[in-house]
PDB file of C-alpha atoms in Angstrom:
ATOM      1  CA  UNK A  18     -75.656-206.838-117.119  1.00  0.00           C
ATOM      2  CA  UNK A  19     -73.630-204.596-114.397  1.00  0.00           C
ATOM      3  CA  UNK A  20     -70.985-204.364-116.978  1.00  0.00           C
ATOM      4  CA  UNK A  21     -73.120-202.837-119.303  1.00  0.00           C
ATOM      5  CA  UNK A  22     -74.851-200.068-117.046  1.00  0.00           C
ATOM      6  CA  UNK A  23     -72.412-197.084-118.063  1.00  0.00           C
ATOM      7  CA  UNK A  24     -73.183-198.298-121.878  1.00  0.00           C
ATOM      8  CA  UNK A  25     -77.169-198.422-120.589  1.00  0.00           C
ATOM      9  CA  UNK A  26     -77.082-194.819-118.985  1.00  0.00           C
ATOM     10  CA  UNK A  27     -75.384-193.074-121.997  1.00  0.00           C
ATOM     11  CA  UNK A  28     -77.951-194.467-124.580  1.00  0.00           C
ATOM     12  CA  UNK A  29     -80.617-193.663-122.133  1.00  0.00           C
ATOM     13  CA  UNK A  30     -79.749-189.892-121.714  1.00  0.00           C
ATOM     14  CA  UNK A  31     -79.912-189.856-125.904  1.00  0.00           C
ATOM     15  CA  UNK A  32     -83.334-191.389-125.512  1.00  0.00           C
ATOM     16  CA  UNK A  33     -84.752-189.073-122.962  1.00  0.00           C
ATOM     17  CA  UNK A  34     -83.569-186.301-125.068  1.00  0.00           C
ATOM     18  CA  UNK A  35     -84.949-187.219-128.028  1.00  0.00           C
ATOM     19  CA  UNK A  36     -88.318-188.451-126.381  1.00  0.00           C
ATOM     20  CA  UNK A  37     -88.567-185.061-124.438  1.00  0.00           C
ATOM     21  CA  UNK A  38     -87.782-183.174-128.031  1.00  0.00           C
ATOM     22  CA  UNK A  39     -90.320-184.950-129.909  1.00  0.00           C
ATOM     23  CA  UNK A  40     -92.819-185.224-126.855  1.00  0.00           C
ATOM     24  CA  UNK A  41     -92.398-189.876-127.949  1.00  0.00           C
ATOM     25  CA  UNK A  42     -91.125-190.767-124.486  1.00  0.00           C
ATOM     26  CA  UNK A  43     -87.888-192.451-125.497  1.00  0.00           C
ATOM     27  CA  UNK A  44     -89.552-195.419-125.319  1.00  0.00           C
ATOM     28  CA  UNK A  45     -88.693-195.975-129.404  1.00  0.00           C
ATOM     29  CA  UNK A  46     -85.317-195.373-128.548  1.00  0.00           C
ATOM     30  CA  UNK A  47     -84.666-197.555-125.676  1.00  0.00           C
ATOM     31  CA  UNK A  48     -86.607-200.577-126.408  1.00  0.00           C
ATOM     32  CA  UNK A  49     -85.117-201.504-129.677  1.00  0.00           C
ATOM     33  CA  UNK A  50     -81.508-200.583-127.236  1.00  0.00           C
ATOM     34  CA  UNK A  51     -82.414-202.995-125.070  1.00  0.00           C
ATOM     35  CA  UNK A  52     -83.513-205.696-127.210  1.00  0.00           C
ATOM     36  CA  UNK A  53     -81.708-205.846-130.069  1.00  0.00           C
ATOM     37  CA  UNK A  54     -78.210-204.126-128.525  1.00  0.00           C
ATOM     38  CA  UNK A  55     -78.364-206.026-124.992  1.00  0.00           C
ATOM     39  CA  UNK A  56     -80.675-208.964-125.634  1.00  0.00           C
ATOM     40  CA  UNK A  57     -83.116-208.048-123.065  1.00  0.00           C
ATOM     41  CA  UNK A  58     -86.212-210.285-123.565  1.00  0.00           C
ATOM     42  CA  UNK A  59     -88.968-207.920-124.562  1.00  0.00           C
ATOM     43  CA  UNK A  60     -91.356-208.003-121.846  1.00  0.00           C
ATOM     44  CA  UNK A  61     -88.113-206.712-119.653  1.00  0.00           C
ATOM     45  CA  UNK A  62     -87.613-204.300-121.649  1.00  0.00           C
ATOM     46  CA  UNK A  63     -91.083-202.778-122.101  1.00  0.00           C
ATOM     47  CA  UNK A  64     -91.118-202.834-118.017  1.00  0.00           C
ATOM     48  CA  UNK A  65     -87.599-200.998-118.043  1.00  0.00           C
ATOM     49  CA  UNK A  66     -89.131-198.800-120.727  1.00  0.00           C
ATOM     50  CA  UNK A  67     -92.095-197.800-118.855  1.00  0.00           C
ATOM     51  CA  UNK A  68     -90.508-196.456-115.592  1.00  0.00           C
ATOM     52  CA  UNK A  69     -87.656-194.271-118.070  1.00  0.00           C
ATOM     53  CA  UNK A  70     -91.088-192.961-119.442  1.00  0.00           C
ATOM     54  CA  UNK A  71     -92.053-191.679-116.541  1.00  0.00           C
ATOM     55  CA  UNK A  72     -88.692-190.222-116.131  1.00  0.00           C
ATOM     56  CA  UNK A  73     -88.559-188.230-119.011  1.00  0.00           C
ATOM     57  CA  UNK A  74     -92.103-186.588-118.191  1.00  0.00           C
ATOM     58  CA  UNK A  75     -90.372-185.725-114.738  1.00  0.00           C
ATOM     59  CA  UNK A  76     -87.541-184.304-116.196  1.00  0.00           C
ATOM     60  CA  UNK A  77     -89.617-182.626-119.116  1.00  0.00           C
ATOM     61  CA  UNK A  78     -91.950-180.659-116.202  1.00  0.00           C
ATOM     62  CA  UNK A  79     -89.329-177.935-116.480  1.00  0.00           C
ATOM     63  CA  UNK A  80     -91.751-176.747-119.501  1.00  0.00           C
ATOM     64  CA  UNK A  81     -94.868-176.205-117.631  1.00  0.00           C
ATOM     65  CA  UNK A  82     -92.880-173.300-116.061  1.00  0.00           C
ATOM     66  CA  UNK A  83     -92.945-171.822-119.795  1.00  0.00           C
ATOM     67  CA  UNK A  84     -96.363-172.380-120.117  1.00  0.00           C
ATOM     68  CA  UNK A  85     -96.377-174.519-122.925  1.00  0.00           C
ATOM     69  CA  UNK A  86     -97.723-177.768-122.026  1.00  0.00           C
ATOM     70  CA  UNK A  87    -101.843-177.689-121.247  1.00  0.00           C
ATOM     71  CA  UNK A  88    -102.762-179.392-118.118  1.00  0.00           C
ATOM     72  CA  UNK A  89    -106.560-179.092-118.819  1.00  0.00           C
ATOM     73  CA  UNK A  90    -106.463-180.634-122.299  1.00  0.00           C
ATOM     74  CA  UNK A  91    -103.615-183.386-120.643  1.00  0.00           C
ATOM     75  CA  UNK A  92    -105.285-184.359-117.767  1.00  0.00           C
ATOM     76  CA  UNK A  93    -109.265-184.337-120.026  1.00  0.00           C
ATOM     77  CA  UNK A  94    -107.283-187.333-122.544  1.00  0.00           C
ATOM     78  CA  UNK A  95    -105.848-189.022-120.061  1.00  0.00           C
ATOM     79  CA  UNK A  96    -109.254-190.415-119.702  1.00  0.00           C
ATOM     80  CA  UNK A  97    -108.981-192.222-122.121  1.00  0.00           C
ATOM     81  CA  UNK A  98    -105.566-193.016-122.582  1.00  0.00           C
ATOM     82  CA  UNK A  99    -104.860-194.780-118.811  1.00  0.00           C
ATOM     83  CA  UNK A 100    -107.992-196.868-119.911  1.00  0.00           C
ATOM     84  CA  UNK A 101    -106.150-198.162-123.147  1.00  0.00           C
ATOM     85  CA  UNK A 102    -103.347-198.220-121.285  1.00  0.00           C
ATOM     86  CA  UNK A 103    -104.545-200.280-118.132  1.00  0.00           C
ATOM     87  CA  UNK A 104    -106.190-202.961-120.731  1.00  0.00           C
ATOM     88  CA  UNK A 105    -102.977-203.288-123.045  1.00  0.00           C
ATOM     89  CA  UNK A 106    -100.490-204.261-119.838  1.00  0.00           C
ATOM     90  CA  UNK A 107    -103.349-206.794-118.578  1.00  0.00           C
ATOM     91  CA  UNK A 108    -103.637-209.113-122.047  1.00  0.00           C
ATOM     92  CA  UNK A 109     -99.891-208.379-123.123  1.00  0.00           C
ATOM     93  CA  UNK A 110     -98.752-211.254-121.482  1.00  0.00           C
ATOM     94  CA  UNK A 111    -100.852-213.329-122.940  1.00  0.00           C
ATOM     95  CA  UNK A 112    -100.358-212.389-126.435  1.00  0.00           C
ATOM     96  CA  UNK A 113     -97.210-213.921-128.045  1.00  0.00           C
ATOM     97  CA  UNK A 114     -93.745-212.372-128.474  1.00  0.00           C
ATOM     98  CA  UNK A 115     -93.971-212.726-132.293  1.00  0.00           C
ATOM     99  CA  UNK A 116     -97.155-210.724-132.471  1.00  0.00           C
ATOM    100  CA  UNK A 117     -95.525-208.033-129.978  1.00  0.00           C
ATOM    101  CA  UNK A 118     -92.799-207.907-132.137  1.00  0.00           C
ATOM    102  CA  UNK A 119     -94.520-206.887-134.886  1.00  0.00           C
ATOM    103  CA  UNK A 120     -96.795-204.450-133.214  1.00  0.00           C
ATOM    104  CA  UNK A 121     -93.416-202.798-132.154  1.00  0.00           C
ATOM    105  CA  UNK A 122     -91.718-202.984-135.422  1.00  0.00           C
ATOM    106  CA  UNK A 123     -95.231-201.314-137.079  1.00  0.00           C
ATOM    107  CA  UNK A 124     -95.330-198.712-134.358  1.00  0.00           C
ATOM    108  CA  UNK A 125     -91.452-197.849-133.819  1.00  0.00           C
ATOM    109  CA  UNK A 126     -91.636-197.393-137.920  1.00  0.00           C
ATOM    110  CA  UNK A 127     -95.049-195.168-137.959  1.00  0.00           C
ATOM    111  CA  UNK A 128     -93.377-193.364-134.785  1.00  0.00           C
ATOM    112  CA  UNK A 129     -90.538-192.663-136.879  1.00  0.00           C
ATOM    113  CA  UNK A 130     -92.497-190.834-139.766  1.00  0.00           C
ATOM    114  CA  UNK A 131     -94.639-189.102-137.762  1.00  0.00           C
ATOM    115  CA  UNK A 132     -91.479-187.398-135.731  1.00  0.00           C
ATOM    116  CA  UNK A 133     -90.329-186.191-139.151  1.00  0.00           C
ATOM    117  CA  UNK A 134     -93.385-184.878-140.616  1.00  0.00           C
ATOM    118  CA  UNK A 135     -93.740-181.586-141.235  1.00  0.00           C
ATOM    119  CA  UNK A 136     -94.926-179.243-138.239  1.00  0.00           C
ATOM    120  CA  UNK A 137     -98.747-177.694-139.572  1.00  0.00           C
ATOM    121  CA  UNK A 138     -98.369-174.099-139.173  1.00  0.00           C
ATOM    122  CA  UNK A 139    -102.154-174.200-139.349  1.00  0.00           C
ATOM    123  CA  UNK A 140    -102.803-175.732-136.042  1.00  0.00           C
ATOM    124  CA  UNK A 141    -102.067-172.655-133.856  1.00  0.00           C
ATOM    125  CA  UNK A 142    -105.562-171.405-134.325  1.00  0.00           C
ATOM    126  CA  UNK A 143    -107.803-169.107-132.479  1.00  0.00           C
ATOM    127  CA  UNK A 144    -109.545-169.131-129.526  1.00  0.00           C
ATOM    128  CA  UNK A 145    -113.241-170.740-130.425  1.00  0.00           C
ATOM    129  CA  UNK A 146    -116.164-172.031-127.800  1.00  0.00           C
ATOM    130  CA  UNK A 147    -114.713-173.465-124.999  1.00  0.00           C
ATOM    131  CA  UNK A 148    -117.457-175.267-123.166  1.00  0.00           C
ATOM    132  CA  UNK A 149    -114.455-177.829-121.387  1.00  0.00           C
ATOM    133  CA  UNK A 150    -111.879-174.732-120.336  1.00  0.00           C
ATOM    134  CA  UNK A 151    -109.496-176.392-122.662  1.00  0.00           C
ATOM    135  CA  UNK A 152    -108.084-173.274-124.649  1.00  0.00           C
ATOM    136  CA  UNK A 153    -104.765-171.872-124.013  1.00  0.00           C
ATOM    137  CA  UNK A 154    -102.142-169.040-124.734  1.00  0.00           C
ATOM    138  CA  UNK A 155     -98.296-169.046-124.873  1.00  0.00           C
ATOM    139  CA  UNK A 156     -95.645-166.767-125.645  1.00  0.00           C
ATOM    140  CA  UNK A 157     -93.453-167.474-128.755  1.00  0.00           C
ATOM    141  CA  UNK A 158     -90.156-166.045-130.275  1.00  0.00           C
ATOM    142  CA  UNK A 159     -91.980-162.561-129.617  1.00  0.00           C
ATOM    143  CA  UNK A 160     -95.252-163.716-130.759  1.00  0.00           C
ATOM    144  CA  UNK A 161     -98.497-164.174-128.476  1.00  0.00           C
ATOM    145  CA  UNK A 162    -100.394-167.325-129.301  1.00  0.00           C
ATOM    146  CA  UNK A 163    -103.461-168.261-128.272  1.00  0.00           C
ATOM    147  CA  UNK A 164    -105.540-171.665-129.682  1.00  0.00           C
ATOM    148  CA  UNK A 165    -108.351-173.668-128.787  1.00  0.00           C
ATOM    149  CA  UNK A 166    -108.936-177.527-129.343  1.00  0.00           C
ATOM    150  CA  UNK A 167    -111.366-178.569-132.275  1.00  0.00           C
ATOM    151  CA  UNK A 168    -112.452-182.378-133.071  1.00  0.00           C
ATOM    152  CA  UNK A 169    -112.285-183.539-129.133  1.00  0.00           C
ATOM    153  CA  UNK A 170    -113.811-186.544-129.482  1.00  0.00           C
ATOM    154  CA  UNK A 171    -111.540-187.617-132.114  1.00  0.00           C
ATOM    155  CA  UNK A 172    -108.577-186.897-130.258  1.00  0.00           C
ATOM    156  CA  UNK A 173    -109.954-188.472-127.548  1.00  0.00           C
ATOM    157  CA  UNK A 174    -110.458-191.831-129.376  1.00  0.00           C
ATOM    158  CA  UNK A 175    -106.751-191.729-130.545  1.00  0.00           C
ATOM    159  CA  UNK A 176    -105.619-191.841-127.057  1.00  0.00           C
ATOM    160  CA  UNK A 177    -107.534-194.734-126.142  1.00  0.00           C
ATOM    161  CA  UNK A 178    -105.612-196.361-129.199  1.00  0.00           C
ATOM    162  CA  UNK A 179    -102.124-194.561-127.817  1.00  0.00           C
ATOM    163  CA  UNK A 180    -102.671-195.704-123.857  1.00  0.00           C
ATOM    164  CA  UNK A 181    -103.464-199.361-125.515  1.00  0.00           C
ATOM    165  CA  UNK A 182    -100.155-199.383-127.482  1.00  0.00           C
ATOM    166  CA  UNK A 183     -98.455-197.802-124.088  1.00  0.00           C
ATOM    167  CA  UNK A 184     -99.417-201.118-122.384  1.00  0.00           C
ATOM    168  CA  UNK A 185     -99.129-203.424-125.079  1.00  0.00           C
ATOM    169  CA  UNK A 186     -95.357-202.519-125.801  1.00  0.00           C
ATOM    170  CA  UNK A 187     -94.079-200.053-122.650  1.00  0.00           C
ATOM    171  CA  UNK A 188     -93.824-197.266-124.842  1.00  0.00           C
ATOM    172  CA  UNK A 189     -95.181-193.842-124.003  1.00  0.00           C
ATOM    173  CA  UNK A 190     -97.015-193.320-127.437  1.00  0.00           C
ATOM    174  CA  UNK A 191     -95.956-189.894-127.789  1.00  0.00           C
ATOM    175  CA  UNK A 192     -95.940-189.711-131.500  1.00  0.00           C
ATOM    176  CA  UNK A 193     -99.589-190.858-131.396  1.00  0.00           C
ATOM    177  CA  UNK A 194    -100.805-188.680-128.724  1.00  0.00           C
ATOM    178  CA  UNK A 195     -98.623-185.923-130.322  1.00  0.00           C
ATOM    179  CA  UNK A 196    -100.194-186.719-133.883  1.00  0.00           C
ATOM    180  CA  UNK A 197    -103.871-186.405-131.641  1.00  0.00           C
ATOM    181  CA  UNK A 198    -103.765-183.091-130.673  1.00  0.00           C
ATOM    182  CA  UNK A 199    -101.464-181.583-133.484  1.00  0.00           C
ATOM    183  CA  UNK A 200    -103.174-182.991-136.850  1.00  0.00           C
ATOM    184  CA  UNK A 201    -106.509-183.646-135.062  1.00  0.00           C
ATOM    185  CA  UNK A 202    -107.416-181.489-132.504  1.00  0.00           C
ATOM    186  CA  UNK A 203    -105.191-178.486-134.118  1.00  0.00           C
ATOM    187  CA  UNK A 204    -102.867-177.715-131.316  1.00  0.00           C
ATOM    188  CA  UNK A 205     -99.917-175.758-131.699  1.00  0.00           C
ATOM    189  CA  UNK A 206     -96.924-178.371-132.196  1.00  0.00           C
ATOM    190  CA  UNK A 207     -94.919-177.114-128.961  1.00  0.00           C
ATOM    191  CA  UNK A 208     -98.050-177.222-126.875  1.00  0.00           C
ATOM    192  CA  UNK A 209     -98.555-180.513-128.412  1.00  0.00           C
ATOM    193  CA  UNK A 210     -94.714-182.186-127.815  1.00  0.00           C
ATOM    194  CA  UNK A 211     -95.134-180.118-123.813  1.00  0.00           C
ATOM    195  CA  UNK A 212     -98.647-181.947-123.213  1.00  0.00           C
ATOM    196  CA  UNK A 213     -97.741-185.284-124.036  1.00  0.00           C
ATOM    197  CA  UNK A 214     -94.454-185.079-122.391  1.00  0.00           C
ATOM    198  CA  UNK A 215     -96.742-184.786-119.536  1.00  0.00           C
ATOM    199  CA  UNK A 216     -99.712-187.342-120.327  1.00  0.00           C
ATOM    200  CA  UNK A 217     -96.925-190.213-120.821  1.00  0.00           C
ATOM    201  CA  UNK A 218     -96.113-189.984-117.221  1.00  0.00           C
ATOM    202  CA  UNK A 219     -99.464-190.994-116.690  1.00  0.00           C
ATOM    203  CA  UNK A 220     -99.989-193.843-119.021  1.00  0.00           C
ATOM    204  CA  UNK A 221     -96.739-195.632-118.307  1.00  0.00           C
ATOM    205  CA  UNK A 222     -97.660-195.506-114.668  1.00  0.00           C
ATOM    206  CA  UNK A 223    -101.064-196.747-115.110  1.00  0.00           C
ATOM    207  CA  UNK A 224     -99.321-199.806-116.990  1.00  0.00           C
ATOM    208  CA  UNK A 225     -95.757-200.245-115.194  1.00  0.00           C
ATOM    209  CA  UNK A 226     -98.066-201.136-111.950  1.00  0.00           C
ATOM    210  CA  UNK A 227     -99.285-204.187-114.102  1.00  0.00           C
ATOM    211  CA  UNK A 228     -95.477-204.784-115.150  1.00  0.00           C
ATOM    212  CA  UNK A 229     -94.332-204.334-111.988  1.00  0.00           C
ATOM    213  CA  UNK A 230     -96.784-206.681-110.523  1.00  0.00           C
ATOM    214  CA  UNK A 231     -96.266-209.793-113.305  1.00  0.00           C
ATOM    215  CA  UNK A 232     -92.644-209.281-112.534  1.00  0.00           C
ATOM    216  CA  UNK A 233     -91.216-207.548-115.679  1.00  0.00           C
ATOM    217  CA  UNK A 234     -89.772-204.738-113.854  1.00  0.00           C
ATOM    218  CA  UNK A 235     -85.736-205.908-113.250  1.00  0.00           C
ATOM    219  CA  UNK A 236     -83.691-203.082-110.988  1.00  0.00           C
ATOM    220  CA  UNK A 237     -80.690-203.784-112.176  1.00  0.00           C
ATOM    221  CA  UNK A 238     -81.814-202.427-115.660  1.00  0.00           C
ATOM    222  CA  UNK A 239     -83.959-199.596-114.572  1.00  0.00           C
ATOM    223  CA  UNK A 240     -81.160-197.984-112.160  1.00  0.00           C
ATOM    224  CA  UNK A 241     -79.174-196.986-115.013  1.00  0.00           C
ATOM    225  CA  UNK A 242     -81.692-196.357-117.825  1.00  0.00           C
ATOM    226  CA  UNK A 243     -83.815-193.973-115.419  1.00  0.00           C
ATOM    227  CA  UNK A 244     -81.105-191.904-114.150  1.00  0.00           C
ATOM    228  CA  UNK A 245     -79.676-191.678-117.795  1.00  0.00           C
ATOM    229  CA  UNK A 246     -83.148-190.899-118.958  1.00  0.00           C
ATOM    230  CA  UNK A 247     -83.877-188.246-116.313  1.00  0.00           C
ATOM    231  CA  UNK A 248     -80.902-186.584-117.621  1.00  0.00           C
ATOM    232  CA  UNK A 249     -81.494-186.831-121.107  1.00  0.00           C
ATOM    233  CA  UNK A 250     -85.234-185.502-120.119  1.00  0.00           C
ATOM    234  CA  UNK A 251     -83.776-182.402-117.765  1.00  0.00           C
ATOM    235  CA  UNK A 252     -81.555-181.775-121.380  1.00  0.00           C
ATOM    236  CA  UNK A 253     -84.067-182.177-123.881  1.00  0.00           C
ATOM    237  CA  UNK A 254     -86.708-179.505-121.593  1.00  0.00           C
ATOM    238  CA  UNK A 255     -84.121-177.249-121.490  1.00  0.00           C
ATOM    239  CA  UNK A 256     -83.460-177.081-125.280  1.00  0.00           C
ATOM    240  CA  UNK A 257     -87.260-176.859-126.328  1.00  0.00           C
ATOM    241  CA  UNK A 258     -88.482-173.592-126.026  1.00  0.00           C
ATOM    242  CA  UNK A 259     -85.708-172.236-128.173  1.00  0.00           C
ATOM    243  CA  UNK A 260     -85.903-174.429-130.823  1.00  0.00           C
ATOM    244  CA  UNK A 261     -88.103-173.254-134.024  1.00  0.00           C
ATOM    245  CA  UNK A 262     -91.196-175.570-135.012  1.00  0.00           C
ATOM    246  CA  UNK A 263     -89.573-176.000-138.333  1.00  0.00           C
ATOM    247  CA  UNK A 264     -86.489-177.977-136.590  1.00  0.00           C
TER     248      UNK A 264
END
């Protein structure tokens, strides 16, 4: 596999610019790399995909100086999410590769869609009760916007399911967490992509301890696909804030 590693860190900086862009992780990206491109067995690979998901919300902290991504509202779902997450890495290796492959081909699909939807302009909405501290305000293209959350528990449910999927497959289960707080809980899409850029962190290192521990965490791939990602990540952070929602 040493051969491979400048082919490894090139696709990984791709991935951790996409997953910072989209607020996905990369995860989507590199697993299906990994597996189908290098033949990695796919509980490798989620374990290599975990720790380059906690790269790219490293390298995609540069937006918190821009105030986009919401700690409060981040740090309130991970609640849930490290729960889902902490349960999906303990039965995933008991549940057969088949039916992990076809949670993975389901999810990479629905991940897919949802990055190409259509941002809703409708979600940046004002500033209602606010009994958890969770509204925010951020400055864009000129305009001041300032939002609140709605449907909490609802979002919060979602990211039980997301932090489950995180642990099931070693994704960072951006696109649901993303989907969560930009369809459900009406958040501003760029607050939405900067918050779960920073939530993933968290899930994939509430899982990759279990991955780590089993033994599905191999150095030799990681080296390369987390510096690449990091990279990719630093990149993709950079590019957001002047990028329209409509890209």
């Amino acid at each position: 596999m040493d051969q491979f590693a400048p082919l490894l860190f090139l696709g990984a900086i791709f991935a951790g610019t996409i997953g910072t862009l989209t607020g996905m992780g990369g995860g989507v990206v590199l697993i299906p790399m990994l597996v189908l491109g290098f033949g990695v067995d796919l509980r490798y690979a989620a374990g290599t995909s975990l720790i380059a998901v906690i790269a790219t919300s490293c390298g995609a902290a540069l937006k918190r100086r821009q105030n986009l991504s919401n700690l409060h509202v981040g740090v309130f779902l991970e609640i849930a999410a490290v729960a889902g997450a902490v349960g999906g890495a303990l039965v995933a290796r008991d549940i057969s590769k088949a039916v992990l492959e076809g949670l993975l081909g389901i999810t990479l699909v629905g991940s897919a869609l949802l990055a190409l939807r259509a941002p809703d302009v409708a979600a940046m909405a004002p500033r209602g009760g606010d009994l958890l501290e969770l509204a925010g305000a951020f400055d864009d293209q000129g305009m001041h916007v300032e939002y609140a959350p709605r449907r909490i528990p609802a979002g919060l449910a979602l990211m039980g399911v997301a932090g489950l999927m995180s642990g099931l497959l070693g994704i960072g289960s951006g696109a649901l967490k993303t989907l969560a707080m930009d369809l459900v809980m009406r958040l501003p899409l760029k607050v939405s992509t900067a918050t779960s850029n920073f939530m993933i962190g968290i899930t994939a290192g509430a899982s990759a301890a279990i991955y780590f521990r089993q033994g599905f965490i191999d150095p030799v791939l990681v080296g390369p696909v987390t510096l690449g990602t990091l990279g990719g990540a630093v990149l993709g952070a950079w590019m957001l804030p002047h990028l329209s929602t409509r890209w």
